[in-house]
PDB file of C-alpha atoms in Angstrom:
ATOM      1  CA  MET A  17       0.000   0.000   0.000  1.00 69.00           C
ATOM      2  CA  ARG A  18       1.785   3.078  -1.221  1.00 75.00           C
ATOM      3  CA  PHE A  19       0.344   5.439   1.395  1.00 79.00           C
ATOM      4  CA  CYS A  20       1.381   3.317   4.394  1.00 83.00           C
ATOM      5  CA  PRO A  21       4.642   4.240   6.153  1.00 82.00           C
ATOM      6  CA  TYR A  22       5.307   0.588   7.020  1.00 85.00           C
ATOM      7  CA  SER A  23       5.170  -0.532   3.401  1.00 89.00           C
ATOM      8  CA  HIS A  24       7.102   2.622   2.457  1.00 88.00           C
ATOM      9  CA  ARG A  25       9.976   1.359   4.609  1.00 88.00           C
ATOM     10  CA  THR A  26      10.087  -1.856   2.620  1.00 93.00           C
ATOM     11  CA  ARG A  27       9.866  -0.054  -0.733  1.00 91.00           C
ATOM     12  CA  LEU A  28      12.800   2.166   0.300  1.00 89.00           C
ATOM     13  CA  VAL A  29      14.955  -0.888   0.976  1.00 94.00           C
ATOM     14  CA  LEU A  30      13.845  -2.592  -2.252  1.00 94.00           C
ATOM     15  CA  LYS A  31      14.810   0.543  -4.183  1.00 93.00           C
ATOM     16  CA  ALA A  32      18.075   1.146  -2.298  1.00 93.00           C
ATOM     17  CA  LYS A  33      19.193  -2.391  -3.059  1.00 94.00           C
ATOM     18  CA  ASP A  34      17.805  -2.287  -6.619  1.00 94.00           C
ATOM     19  CA  ILE A  35      15.706  -5.418  -6.071  1.00 94.00           C
ATOM     20  CA  ARG A  36      13.204  -6.242  -8.805  1.00 93.00           C
ATOM     21  CA  HIS A  37       9.771  -6.655  -7.265  1.00 93.00           C
ATOM     22  CA  GLU A  38       6.068  -6.356  -7.801  1.00 92.00           C
ATOM     23  CA  VAL A  39       3.835  -4.231  -5.584  1.00 91.00           C
ATOM     24  CA  VAL A  40       0.277  -5.352  -4.955  1.00 91.00           C
ATOM     25  CA  ASN A  41      -1.811  -2.583  -3.431  1.00 88.00           C
ATOM     26  CA  ILE A  42      -4.837  -3.579  -1.393  1.00 87.00           C
ATOM     27  CA  ASN A  43      -7.688  -1.612   0.100  1.00 86.00           C
ATOM     28  CA  LEU A  44      -6.881  -1.455   3.805  1.00 83.00           C
ATOM     29  CA  ARG A  45     -10.503  -0.863   4.750  1.00 83.00           C
ATOM     30  CA  ASN A  46     -11.777  -3.783   2.703  1.00 87.00           C
ATOM     31  CA  LYS A  47      -8.969  -6.323   2.595  1.00 88.00           C
ATOM     32  CA  PRO A  48      -9.510  -9.244   0.251  1.00 92.00           C
ATOM     33  CA  GLU A  49      -9.944 -12.608   1.969  1.00 93.00           C
ATOM     34  CA  TRP A  50      -6.894 -14.024   0.181  1.00 93.00           C
ATOM     35  CA  TYR A  51      -4.706 -11.484   1.981  1.00 91.00           C
ATOM     36  CA  TYR A  52      -5.325 -13.157   5.328  1.00 92.00           C
ATOM     37  CA  THR A  53      -3.538 -16.229   3.955  1.00 93.00           C
ATOM     38  CA  LYS A  54      -0.474 -13.978   3.606  1.00 92.00           C
ATOM     39  CA  HIS A  55      -0.655 -12.375   7.075  1.00 90.00           C
ATOM     40  CA  PRO A  56      -2.810 -13.810   9.864  1.00 88.00           C
ATOM     41  CA  PHE A  57      -3.868 -10.335  11.067  1.00 89.00           C
ATOM     42  CA  GLY A  58      -4.023  -8.710   7.645  1.00 88.00           C
ATOM     43  CA  HIS A  59      -1.250  -6.193   8.402  1.00 88.00           C
ATOM     44  CA  ILE A  60       0.988  -4.728   5.729  1.00 87.00           C
ATOM     45  CA  PRO A  61       3.486  -5.128   4.281  1.00 91.00           C
ATOM     46  CA  VAL A  62       3.971  -8.778   3.432  1.00 93.00           C
ATOM     47  CA  LEU A  63       6.954  -9.841   1.401  1.00 93.00           C
ATOM     48  CA  GLU A  64       6.489 -13.001  -0.643  1.00 94.00           C
ATOM     49  CA  THR A  65       9.658 -14.557  -2.043  1.00 93.00           C
ATOM     50  CA  SER A  66       9.950 -16.430  -5.334  1.00 92.00           C
ATOM     51  CA  GLN A  67       9.855 -19.610  -3.222  1.00 94.00           C
ATOM     52  CA  CYS A  68       6.456 -18.514  -1.802  1.00 93.00           C
ATOM     53  CA  GLN A  69       7.988 -17.783   1.597  1.00 95.00           C
ATOM     54  CA  LEU A  70       6.126 -15.056   3.506  1.00 94.00           C
ATOM     55  CA  ILE A  71       7.872 -12.427   5.597  1.00 94.00           C
ATOM     56  CA  TYR A  72       5.864  -9.773   7.378  1.00 90.00           C
ATOM     57  CA  GLU A  73       6.388  -6.864   9.762  1.00 87.00           C
ATOM     58  CA  SER A  74       8.255  -4.056   8.041  1.00 87.00           C
ATOM     59  CA  VAL A  75      11.477  -4.053  10.060  1.00 87.00           C
ATOM     60  CA  ILE A  76      11.786  -7.833   9.739  1.00 90.00           C
ATOM     61  CA  ALA A  77      11.083  -7.699   5.991  1.00 93.00           C
ATOM     62  CA  CYS A  78      13.681  -4.948   5.545  1.00 92.00           C
ATOM     63  CA  GLU A  79      16.311  -6.880   7.470  1.00 92.00           C
ATOM     64  CA  TYR A  80      15.555  -9.988   5.419  1.00 95.00           C
ATOM     65  CA  LEU A  81      16.002  -8.035   2.169  1.00 95.00           C
ATOM     66  CA  ASP A  82      19.289  -6.604   3.393  1.00 94.00           C
ATOM     67  CA  ASP A  83      20.579 -10.053   4.319  1.00 93.00           C
ATOM     68  CA  ALA A  84      19.198 -12.010   1.362  1.00 95.00           C
ATOM     69  CA  TYR A  85      20.166  -9.706  -1.507  1.00 94.00           C
ATOM     70  CA  PRO A  86      23.604  -8.585  -2.667  1.00 90.00           C
ATOM     71  CA  GLY A  87      24.779  -5.041  -3.016  1.00 88.00           C
ATOM     72  CA  ARG A  88      25.257  -2.315  -0.503  1.00 87.00           C
ATOM     73  CA  LYS A  89      24.471  -3.474   3.013  1.00 90.00           C
ATOM     74  CA  LEU A  90      22.124  -1.106   4.809  1.00 90.00           C
ATOM     75  CA  PHE A  91      22.575  -2.633   8.241  1.00 88.00           C
ATOM     76  CA  PRO A  92      26.206  -2.620   9.381  1.00 87.00           C
ATOM     77  CA  TYR A  93      28.212  -5.850   9.248  1.00 87.00           C
ATOM     78  CA  ASP A  94      29.521  -5.308  12.747  1.00 90.00           C
ATOM     79  CA  PRO A  95      27.153  -7.060  15.213  1.00 89.00           C
ATOM     80  CA  TYR A  96      27.437  -4.271  17.757  1.00 87.00           C
ATOM     81  CA  GLU A  97      26.726  -1.521  15.228  1.00 84.00           C
ATOM     82  CA  ARG A  98      23.798  -3.543  13.901  1.00 83.00           C
ATOM     83  CA  ALA A  99      22.386  -3.921  17.417  1.00 84.00           C
ATOM     84  CA  ARG A 100      22.992  -0.230  18.032  1.00 78.00           C
ATOM     85  CA  GLN A 101      20.884   0.757  15.011  1.00 78.00           C
ATOM     86  CA  LYS A 102      18.087  -1.521  16.184  1.00 78.00           C
ATOM     87  CA  MET A 103      18.221   0.028  19.636  1.00 75.00           C
ATOM     88  CA  LEU A 104      18.085   3.472  18.066  1.00 71.00           C
ATOM     89  CA  LEU A 105      14.974   2.528  16.169  1.00 73.00           C
ATOM     90  CA  GLU A 106      13.303   1.321  19.352  1.00 71.00           C
ATOM     91  CA  LEU A 107      14.377   4.358  21.327  1.00 68.00           C
ATOM     92  CA  PHE A 108      13.981   6.990  18.624  1.00 63.00           C
ATOM     93  CA  CYS A 109      12.588   9.695  20.848  1.00 48.00           C
ATOM     94  CA  LYS A 110      15.613   9.530  23.134  1.00 54.00           C
ATOM     95  CA  ILE A 111      18.297   9.520  20.452  1.00 57.00           C
ATOM     96  CA  LEU A 112      17.584  12.981  19.137  1.00 57.00           C
ATOM     97  CA  GLU A 113      19.437  14.513  22.051  1.00 57.00           C
ATOM     98  CA  TYR A 114      22.475  12.236  21.600  1.00 63.00           C
ATOM     99  CA  GLN A 115      22.871  12.129  17.813  1.00 67.00           C
ATOM    100  CA  ASN A 116      26.065  13.743  16.534  1.00 75.00           C
ATOM    101  CA  THR A 117      26.175  12.643  12.870  1.00 79.00           C
ATOM    102  CA  THR A 118      24.032  13.656   9.898  1.00 82.00           C
ATOM    103  CA  PHE A 119      22.449  10.222   9.625  1.00 84.00           C
ATOM    104  CA  PHE A 120      21.227   8.071  12.459  1.00 81.00           C
ATOM    105  CA  GLY A 121      23.538   5.219  11.509  1.00 78.00           C
ATOM    106  CA  GLY A 122      26.625   7.397  11.054  1.00 80.00           C
ATOM    107  CA  THR A 123      28.056   9.401   8.178  1.00 85.00           C
ATOM    108  CA  CYS A 124      25.999   7.768   5.402  1.00 88.00           C
ATOM    109  CA  ILE A 125      22.431   6.571   5.003  1.00 91.00           C
ATOM    110  CA  SER A 126      21.746   3.144   6.407  1.00 89.00           C
ATOM    111  CA  MET A 127      18.801   0.980   7.378  1.00 87.00           C
ATOM    112  CA  ILE A 128      17.847   3.048  10.433  1.00 86.00           C
ATOM    113  CA  ASP A 129      17.396   6.132   8.248  1.00 90.00           C
ATOM    114  CA  TYR A 130      15.146   4.307   5.782  1.00 91.00           C
ATOM    115  CA  LEU A 131      13.092   2.789   8.599  1.00 87.00           C
ATOM    116  CA  LEU A 132      12.412   6.196  10.151  1.00 88.00           C
ATOM    117  CA  TRP A 133      11.990   8.270   6.988  1.00 92.00           C
ATOM    118  CA  PRO A 134       8.366   7.444   6.038  1.00 90.00           C
ATOM    119  CA  TRP A 135       6.961   9.216   9.097  1.00 87.00           C
ATOM    120  CA  PHE A 136       9.043  12.321   8.497  1.00 90.00           C
ATOM    121  CA  GLU A 137       8.094  12.518   4.831  1.00 91.00           C
ATOM    122  CA  ARG A 138       4.464  12.748   5.935  1.00 89.00           C
ATOM    123  CA  LEU A 139       4.912  15.637   8.409  1.00 85.00           C
ATOM    124  CA  ASP A 140       4.191  18.284   5.778  1.00 87.00           C
ATOM    125  CA  VAL A 141       1.091  16.504   4.496  1.00 86.00           C
ATOM    126  CA  TYR A 142      -0.244  16.259   8.049  1.00 81.00           C
ATOM    127  CA  GLY A 143       0.468  19.962   8.551  1.00 78.00           C
ATOM    128  CA  ILE A 144       2.937  19.419  11.376  1.00 77.00           C
ATOM    129  CA  LEU A 145       6.296  20.011   9.698  1.00 78.00           C
ATOM    130  CA  ASP A 146       6.861  22.911  12.071  1.00 75.00           C
ATOM    131  CA  CYS A 147       7.139  20.419  14.946  1.00 70.00           C
ATOM    132  CA  VAL A 148      10.800  19.903  13.950  1.00 73.00           C
ATOM    133  CA  SER A 149      11.578  23.631  13.616  1.00 72.00           C
ATOM    134  CA  HIS A 150      13.292  23.683  17.024  1.00 69.00           C
ATOM    135  CA  THR A 151      15.525  20.676  16.252  1.00 72.00           C
ATOM    136  CA  PRO A 152      18.382  21.732  13.941  1.00 77.00           C
ATOM    137  CA  ALA A 153      19.933  18.248  13.791  1.00 78.00           C
ATOM    138  CA  LEU A 154      16.633  16.701  12.752  1.00 82.00           C
ATOM    139  CA  ARG A 155      16.046  19.397  10.113  1.00 84.00           C
ATOM    140  CA  LEU A 156      19.558  18.698   8.754  1.00 87.00           C
ATOM    141  CA  TRP A 157      18.744  14.963   8.604  1.00 89.00           C
ATOM    142  CA  ILE A 158      15.461  15.636   6.760  1.00 91.00           C
ATOM    143  CA  SER A 159      17.269  17.834   4.257  1.00 92.00           C
ATOM    144  CA  ALA A 160      20.007  15.238   3.726  1.00 93.00           C
ATOM    145  CA  MET A 161      17.443  12.463   3.284  1.00 94.00           C
ATOM    146  CA  LYS A 162      15.727  14.423   0.516  1.00 94.00           C
ATOM    147  CA  TRP A 163      18.999  14.320  -1.468  1.00 95.00           C
ATOM    148  CA  ASP A 164      19.212  10.518  -1.353  1.00 95.00           C
ATOM    149  CA  PRO A 165      18.386   9.014  -4.786  1.00 96.00           C
ATOM    150  CA  THR A 166      16.337   6.219  -3.210  1.00 95.00           C
ATOM    151  CA  VAL A 167      14.248   8.630  -1.162  1.00 95.00           C
ATOM    152  CA  CYS A 168      13.866  10.951  -4.164  1.00 94.00           C
ATOM    153  CA  ALA A 169      12.618   8.086  -6.325  1.00 94.00           C
ATOM    154  CA  LEU A 170       9.860   7.286  -3.847  1.00 92.00           C
ATOM    155  CA  LEU A 171       8.862  10.748  -2.626  1.00 91.00           C
ATOM    156  CA  MET A 172       5.086  11.000  -2.558  1.00 88.00           C
ATOM    157  CA  ASP A 173       3.584  14.044  -4.223  1.00 90.00           C
ATOM    158  CA  LYS A 174       1.889  16.081  -1.484  1.00 90.00           C
ATOM    159  CA  SER A 175      -1.290  16.678  -3.508  1.00 92.00           C
ATOM    160  CA  ILE A 176      -1.627  12.958  -4.281  1.00 91.00           C
ATOM    161  CA  PHE A 177      -1.231  12.048  -0.637  1.00 90.00           C
ATOM    162  CA  GLN A 178      -3.758  14.713   0.393  1.00 91.00           C
ATOM    163  CA  GLY A 179      -6.168  13.410  -2.259  1.00 93.00           C
ATOM    164  CA  PHE A 180      -5.769   9.912  -0.844  1.00 91.00           C
ATOM    165  CA  LEU A 181      -6.428  11.157   2.697  1.00 90.00           C
ATOM    166  CA  ASN A 182      -9.545  13.073   1.635  1.00 91.00           C
ATOM    167  CA  LEU A 183     -11.026   9.989  -0.002  1.00 93.00           C
ATOM    168  CA  TYR A 184      -9.834   7.698   2.798  1.00 90.00           C
ATOM    169  CA  PHE A 185     -11.600   9.706   5.490  1.00 90.00           C
ATOM    170  CA  GLN A 186     -14.759   9.634   3.386  1.00 94.00           C
ATOM    171  CA  ASN A 187     -14.541   5.814   3.343  1.00 91.00           C
ATOM    172  CA  ASN A 188     -14.280   5.979  -0.435  1.00 92.00           C
ATOM    173  CA  PRO A 189     -13.131   2.596  -1.800  1.00 89.00           C
ATOM    174  CA  ASN A 190     -11.200   4.409  -4.565  1.00 89.00           C
ATOM    175  CA  ALA A 191      -8.886   6.092  -2.057  1.00 89.00           C
ATOM    176  CA  PHE A 192      -6.178   3.444  -2.409  1.00 87.00           C
ATOM    177  CA  ASP A 193      -5.969   3.923  -6.159  1.00 89.00           C
ATOM    178  CA  PHE A 194      -5.875   7.730  -6.004  1.00 91.00           C
ATOM    179  CA  GLY A 195      -3.198   9.182  -8.270  1.00 88.00           C
ATOM    180  CA  LEU A 196      -2.555   6.024 -10.273  1.00 85.00           C
ATOM    181  CA  CYS A 197      -2.612   6.224 -14.071  1.00 74.00           C
TER     182      CYS A 197
END
C-alpha cells in the first residue's frame, strides 16, 4: 500500500538495493480474503519470495532483504553496530538529544534512516512540519534524506497524498488507487 509508512519502509529498501519486485496494493478498509492467507492479522506489508515464503512486519522484511540480496548493506556488518541501530529505532525519541552525525547510523544513510523516513516525509502533508523547527539536527537529517536518490525516487507528491487522505476519510473505496494512471 503506497500510502502506508510501514510498506514505504520496505519499498525504500527494495529501491536502495535495486531489487526487482512487484507491488500489490490492497484496500486497507476492505482487505480481500486471500490477503489473510499472507498475514494472519491482515497487516501490511507482506513480502512473498519467489519460493512462496512469507515475511511480514516491516522491520523484519527490511532486514531480510538486506541479508538475502547482494549489493550495498544497509545494516552494518559489525554485530554491535547492527544492534545499536536496532536500539536506536526502538528508542527513537531519546536519540535525538544524543545524535552527533548527519544520519542516524553514522556518516551515510543506512537501514535506520530508511526505517524512520516514512513518518518524516508525511509531516508536511499532516500539517505538522513545524514540529521539527526547534531541532536543527533533525532538520539537517530531513534535508540530507531528501537528497538521497532512493528517497527521491519514492517521494510521494503532497497533492496525491492529500487526495488519498480526503477519499480515505470519506470511506471511499477508490482512495487506495488515487493518483494512479
